[in-house]
Amino acid sequence: MAWTKEQMAARAALEIAPGSIVNLGIGLPTLVADYLPADLGVWFHSENGLLGMGPFPLEGEEDSQLINAGKQTVTVVPGGSTFDSALSFGMIRGGHVDLAILGAMQVGENGDLANWAIPGGKVMGIGGAMDLASGARRILVMTQHVTNKGEPKLVASCHYPLTAPRCVHRVISELAVIDVTEGGFSLVELAPGVSLDEVRSKTGAAVRA
Amino acid sequence: MSITSPVPAGRHRDKVRSSVEEALEPLFDGARIMVGGFGLCGNAEALIEGVVRRGVRDLTLISNNAGNLGKGLNAWLEAGIIRRFIGSYIGTNEALHRAMAAGTLEVEIVPQGTFVERMRAAGAGIPAFFTPTGVGTVVAEGKETREFDGRTFVMERALSADFALIRARRADAFGNARFWRTARNFSPIMASAAHTTIVECDELVALGTFDPDDVHLPGLFVHRVLEVKDHEDPFEYKTTRQRVG
């Protein structure tokens, strides 16, 4: 049985060291916050100018001027702070964010990340993706192993426009946890009931066991 | 000394304006205008609407998103007054997708951190800087790169404007301003990078109300101040959690 999205999020949460400064990308990575023990001392950074982001507000307590990078209403935890975008991206670019968990369209076996544009597709823009991918100290990718059309997202070489070269450290998909190493993709862990053969057949590059 | 004219002389006196029309009086066709806000959060709503009524056109809009959901800066796109857009994200902004498809709009997409740093540089007297963001991607194409300590960086140029339209929670007559929560975003940086900065505040307060340690935007960056008490402050995506117990 492959992992569900929630199980992927729970697995990703194990990657977070106590006291880390963590930026969660829009979409799947947002789920990770629900699986962290409160006493882990993790501070969530949101690139629109918030450190110490808390959960979504209770109904009736929403503030349209307190949002995350996905423009969803959020809260701020005790000890949190707000700041301008220049300082916020200085935190990212300056290596002060320990971990960014990002989505992906393609990951190359050399760690290249493509997650902002599909050739010929609608232009969605870049947002903070390039700054996070090149600036955060560690990049964890959370993604489905293949596209909706069944094409591998882990590939020998990205052919989608890059977000940043050689930046991805580890990938968590519904099938496996895979590291990017000097020698390419390397298996860390299989989801329960998933075989190495299945992972290899759905990956567009060699996977070392 | 009244709340509106507490500065007795010099170029920093008489900044307070009593109407949107008066505040936007210096705008001109072809102007480069920065507009603060992250999506719809922290928009100078009255000034944005006022620019459409003012009738200026061929504008360069410098703003992270250019509105969304038919709100905010979508009004400028729908009015067809923008010739060029410089920002970082388009996403589900249908008005922007329509304008791009119509071929009437020139669009420059910049990584968000580079976008704000280019404006910070302009405001701080730095003509260009080297950043790691965008190296090895289309963003760096045609730009100078250089190695420092074994890592490659790309040179980005400062970005300035004729006007910045800024929303603040509170401001005084010198232009000192404070923002609320994540509504601060690009606003104080844009204020520093524009020739003329116009602040729309929810509440105009007397000089000396702010503790000097608490000023987010020092007044020297601000040229015109307008009090607008009522704002829609729309929710882009209202998300909540379940009440437990």
Coordinates of C-alpha atoms in Angstrom, one line a residue, chain B:
Chain B
M1 CA -0.2 72.4 15.7
S2 CA -3.0 70.3 14.3
I3 CA -2.9 66.7 13.4
T4 CA -2.6 67.5 9.7
S5 CA 0.1 70.1 9.7
P6 CA 2.5 69.6 12.6
V7 CA 5.7 70.2 10.6
P8 CA 6.2 73.9 10.5
A9 CA 8.4 74.4 7.4
G10 CA 10.4 72.7 4.6
R11 CA 9.7 70.0 2.2
H12 CA 8.2 67.7 4.7
R13 CA 5.3 70.0 5.7
D14 CA 1.8 69.7 4.4
K15 CA 1.8 66.1 3.3
V16 CA -1.8 65.3 4.4
R17 CA -4.3 65.2 1.6
S18 CA -8.1 65.2 2.2
S19 CA -9.3 63.2 -0.9
V20 CA -8.1 60.4 -3.2
E21 CA -8.2 62.8 -6.1
E22 CA -6.0 65.3 -4.4
A23 CA -3.6 62.6 -3.2
L24 CA -3.2 61.2 -6.8
E25 CA -3.0 64.7 -8.5
P26 CA 0.7 64.3 -9.6
L27 CA 0.1 61.0 -11.6
F28 CA 0.8 61.1 -15.3
D29 CA 0.5 58.8 -18.4
G30 CA 3.3 56.3 -18.7
A31 CA 4.2 56.4 -15.0
R32 CA 5.9 53.6 -13.3
I33 CA 3.8 52.8 -10.2
M34 CA 4.6 50.4 -7.4
V35 CA 1.7 49.1 -5.4
G36 CA 2.1 47.4 -2.1
G37 CA 0.4 44.2 -1.0
F38 CA 0.8 40.5 -1.1
G39 CA -2.2 39.4 -3.3
L40 CA -5.1 41.3 -1.8
C41 CA -3.5 41.6 1.6
G42 CA -2.3 45.2 2.4
N43 CA -3.7 46.9 -0.7
A44 CA -4.2 50.7 -0.8
E45 CA -7.8 50.1 -2.0
A46 CA -9.0 53.7 -2.3
L47 CA -5.9 54.8 -4.2
I48 CA -6.1 51.8 -6.5
E49 CA -9.7 52.6 -7.4
G50 CA -8.8 56.3 -7.7
V51 CA -6.1 55.6 -10.3
V52 CA -8.8 54.1 -12.6
R53 CA -11.0 57.2 -12.1
R54 CA -8.0 59.5 -12.7
G55 CA -7.8 58.3 -16.3
V56 CA -4.0 57.8 -16.5
R57 CA -2.9 55.1 -18.9
D58 CA 0.2 53.3 -20.4
L59 CA 1.3 52.5 -16.8
T60 CA 4.0 50.2 -15.7
L61 CA 2.6 48.4 -12.7
I62 CA 5.2 47.0 -10.2
S63 CA 3.5 44.8 -7.8
N64 CA 3.8 41.2 -6.6
N65 CA 0.5 39.9 -7.9
A66 CA -1.7 42.5 -9.8
G67 CA -4.8 41.6 -7.8
N68 CA -6.9 38.4 -7.9
L69 CA -10.5 37.2 -7.9
G70 CA -11.7 40.4 -9.7
K71 CA -10.5 42.5 -6.8
G72 CA -7.6 44.9 -6.1
L73 CA -5.4 45.6 -9.1
N74 CA -7.6 43.5 -11.4
A75 CA -9.4 46.8 -11.8
W76 CA -6.4 48.3 -13.6
L77 CA -6.1 45.2 -15.9
E78 CA -9.8 45.4 -16.7
A79 CA -9.6 49.2 -17.4
G80 CA -6.7 48.5 -19.8
I81 CA -4.4 51.1 -18.3
I82 CA -1.4 48.9 -17.8
R83 CA 1.2 48.5 -20.6
R84 CA 3.8 46.6 -18.6
F85 CA 3.6 44.5 -15.4
I86 CA 6.6 43.6 -13.3
G87 CA 5.9 41.1 -10.5
S88 CA 6.5 37.6 -9.2
Y89 CA 3.3 35.6 -9.3
I90 CA 0.3 35.1 -11.6
G91 CA -1.3 31.9 -10.3
T92 CA -5.1 32.0 -10.7
N93 CA -5.2 35.7 -11.6
E94 CA -7.7 35.3 -14.5
A95 CA -7.7 39.1 -15.3
L96 CA -3.9 38.9 -15.8
H97 CA -4.1 35.7 -17.8
R98 CA -6.7 37.4 -20.1
A99 CA -4.5 40.5 -20.6
M100 CA -1.5 38.3 -21.3
A101 CA -3.5 36.2 -23.8
A102 CA -4.8 39.4 -25.5
G103 CA -1.2 40.4 -26.1
T104 CA -1.8 43.9 -24.8
L105 CA 0.5 43.6 -21.8
E106 CA 4.2 43.1 -21.5
V107 CA 5.0 40.9 -18.4
E108 CA 8.3 40.6 -16.5
I109 CA 8.2 37.8 -13.9
V110 CA 10.9 38.1 -11.2
P111 CA 11.7 35.8 -8.3
Q112 CA 10.0 37.3 -5.3
G113 CA 13.1 37.8 -3.3
T114 CA 14.9 39.3 -6.2
F115 CA 11.9 41.5 -6.9
V116 CA 11.9 43.1 -3.4
E117 CA 15.8 43.2 -3.2
R118 CA 15.9 45.2 -6.5
M119 CA 13.5 47.7 -4.9
R120 CA 15.5 47.7 -1.6
A121 CA 18.7 48.4 -3.6
A122 CA 17.0 51.3 -5.5
G123 CA 15.9 52.9 -2.2
A124 CA 19.3 52.4 -0.6
G125 CA 21.4 53.8 -3.5
I126 CA 22.8 50.5 -4.8
P127 CA 22.6 50.2 -8.6
A128 CA 23.0 46.4 -8.8
F129 CA 23.8 43.4 -6.7
F130 CA 24.7 39.7 -7.0
T131 CA 22.3 37.0 -5.8
P132 CA 22.3 33.2 -6.0
T133 CA 18.6 33.1 -6.8
G134 CA 17.9 32.3 -10.5
V135 CA 21.4 31.0 -11.3
G136 CA 21.1 28.1 -13.7
T137 CA 17.6 29.1 -14.7
V138 CA 15.9 31.3 -17.4
V139 CA 16.0 34.2 -14.9
A140 CA 19.8 34.4 -15.3
E141 CA 19.8 34.3 -19.2
G142 CA 21.6 37.3 -20.7
K143 CA 22.7 38.6 -17.3
E144 CA 26.2 38.9 -15.9
T145 CA 27.3 36.2 -13.5
R146 CA 30.3 36.1 -11.3
E147 CA 31.8 33.6 -8.8
F148 CA 32.4 34.5 -5.2
D149 CA 34.0 32.0 -2.9
G150 CA 33.3 29.2 -5.4
R151 CA 29.6 29.8 -5.9
T152 CA 28.0 31.5 -8.9
F153 CA 25.8 34.6 -8.5
V154 CA 23.8 36.6 -11.0
M155 CA 23.8 40.4 -11.2
E156 CA 20.4 42.0 -10.8
R157 CA 19.7 45.7 -11.3
A158 CA 17.9 48.1 -8.9
L159 CA 14.2 48.8 -9.6
S160 CA 12.8 52.2 -8.9
A161 CA 9.5 53.9 -9.8
D162 CA 7.8 57.3 -10.1
F163 CA 5.1 56.5 -7.5
A164 CA 4.5 54.0 -4.7
L165 CA 0.9 53.5 -3.5
I166 CA 1.1 52.2 0.0
R167 CA -1.5 51.0 2.6
A168 CA -0.7 51.5 6.3
R169 CA -2.6 50.8 9.4
R170 CA -1.7 54.1 11.0
A171 CA 0.4 57.1 9.9
D172 CA 1.2 60.6 11.1
A173 CA 1.5 63.9 9.2
F174 CA 5.3 63.4 8.7
G175 CA 4.5 60.1 7.0
N176 CA 5.8 57.8 9.8
A177 CA 3.7 54.6 9.4
R178 CA 3.0 51.3 11.0
F179 CA 1.5 48.2 9.3
W180 CA -0.6 45.4 10.6
R181 CA 0.6 41.8 10.6
T182 CA 1.5 40.4 7.1
A183 CA 0.0 43.5 5.4
R184 CA 3.5 45.1 5.6
N185 CA 5.1 42.9 2.9
F186 CA 6.6 45.0 0.1
S187 CA 5.2 48.3 1.2
P188 CA 8.0 50.0 3.2
I189 CA 10.5 48.8 0.6
M190 CA 8.5 50.3 -2.3
A191 CA 8.1 53.5 -0.3
S192 CA 11.9 53.8 -0.3
A193 CA 12.3 53.1 -4.1
A194 CA 9.7 55.6 -5.4
H195 CA 10.1 59.3 -6.3
T196 CA 6.7 60.0 -4.8
T197 CA 5.2 57.8 -2.1
I198 CA 1.5 58.1 -1.3
V199 CA 0.3 56.4 1.9
E200 CA -3.4 55.5 2.5
C201 CA -3.8 54.9 6.2
D202 CA -6.7 53.6 8.2
E203 CA -6.1 56.2 10.9
L204 CA -4.1 59.4 10.9
V205 CA -2.5 60.0 14.3
A206 CA -0.8 63.0 15.9
L207 CA 2.9 63.4 15.6
G208 CA 4.5 61.8 18.7
T209 CA 1.8 59.1 18.9
F210 CA 4.3 56.4 17.8
D211 CA 7.1 55.4 20.0
P212 CA 10.2 56.0 17.8
D213 CA 11.2 52.4 18.3
D214 CA 7.9 51.3 16.8
V215 CA 7.9 53.1 13.5
H216 CA 8.0 50.6 10.6
L217 CA 8.4 53.2 7.8
P218 CA 10.2 56.5 8.7
G219 CA 8.4 59.6 7.3
L220 CA 11.2 60.8 5.1
F221 CA 10.2 58.1 2.6
V222 CA 6.6 59.4 2.4
H223 CA 5.3 62.4 0.4
R224 CA 1.5 62.3 0.7
V225 CA -0.7 60.9 3.4
L226 CA -4.4 60.2 3.1
E227 CA -6.7 58.9 5.8
V228 CA -9.3 56.3 4.5
K229 CA -11.3 54.8 7.4
D230 CA -13.2 52.1 5.6
H231 CA -11.6 49.3 3.7
E232 CA -13.0 46.0 2.4
D233 CA -9.8 44.0 3.2
P234 CA -11.2 41.0 1.2
F235 CA -10.2 37.5 2.2
E236 CA -8.4 35.8 -0.7
Y237 CA -8.8 32.3 0.9
K238 CA -10.6 32.1 4.2
T239 CA -9.4 29.0 5.9
T240 CA -10.3 27.9 9.4
R241 CA -9.7 24.9 11.8
Q242 CA -12.3 22.9 13.7
R243 CA -13.0 24.0 17.3
V244 CA -11.9 21.1 19.5
G245 CA -14.0 20.1 22.6

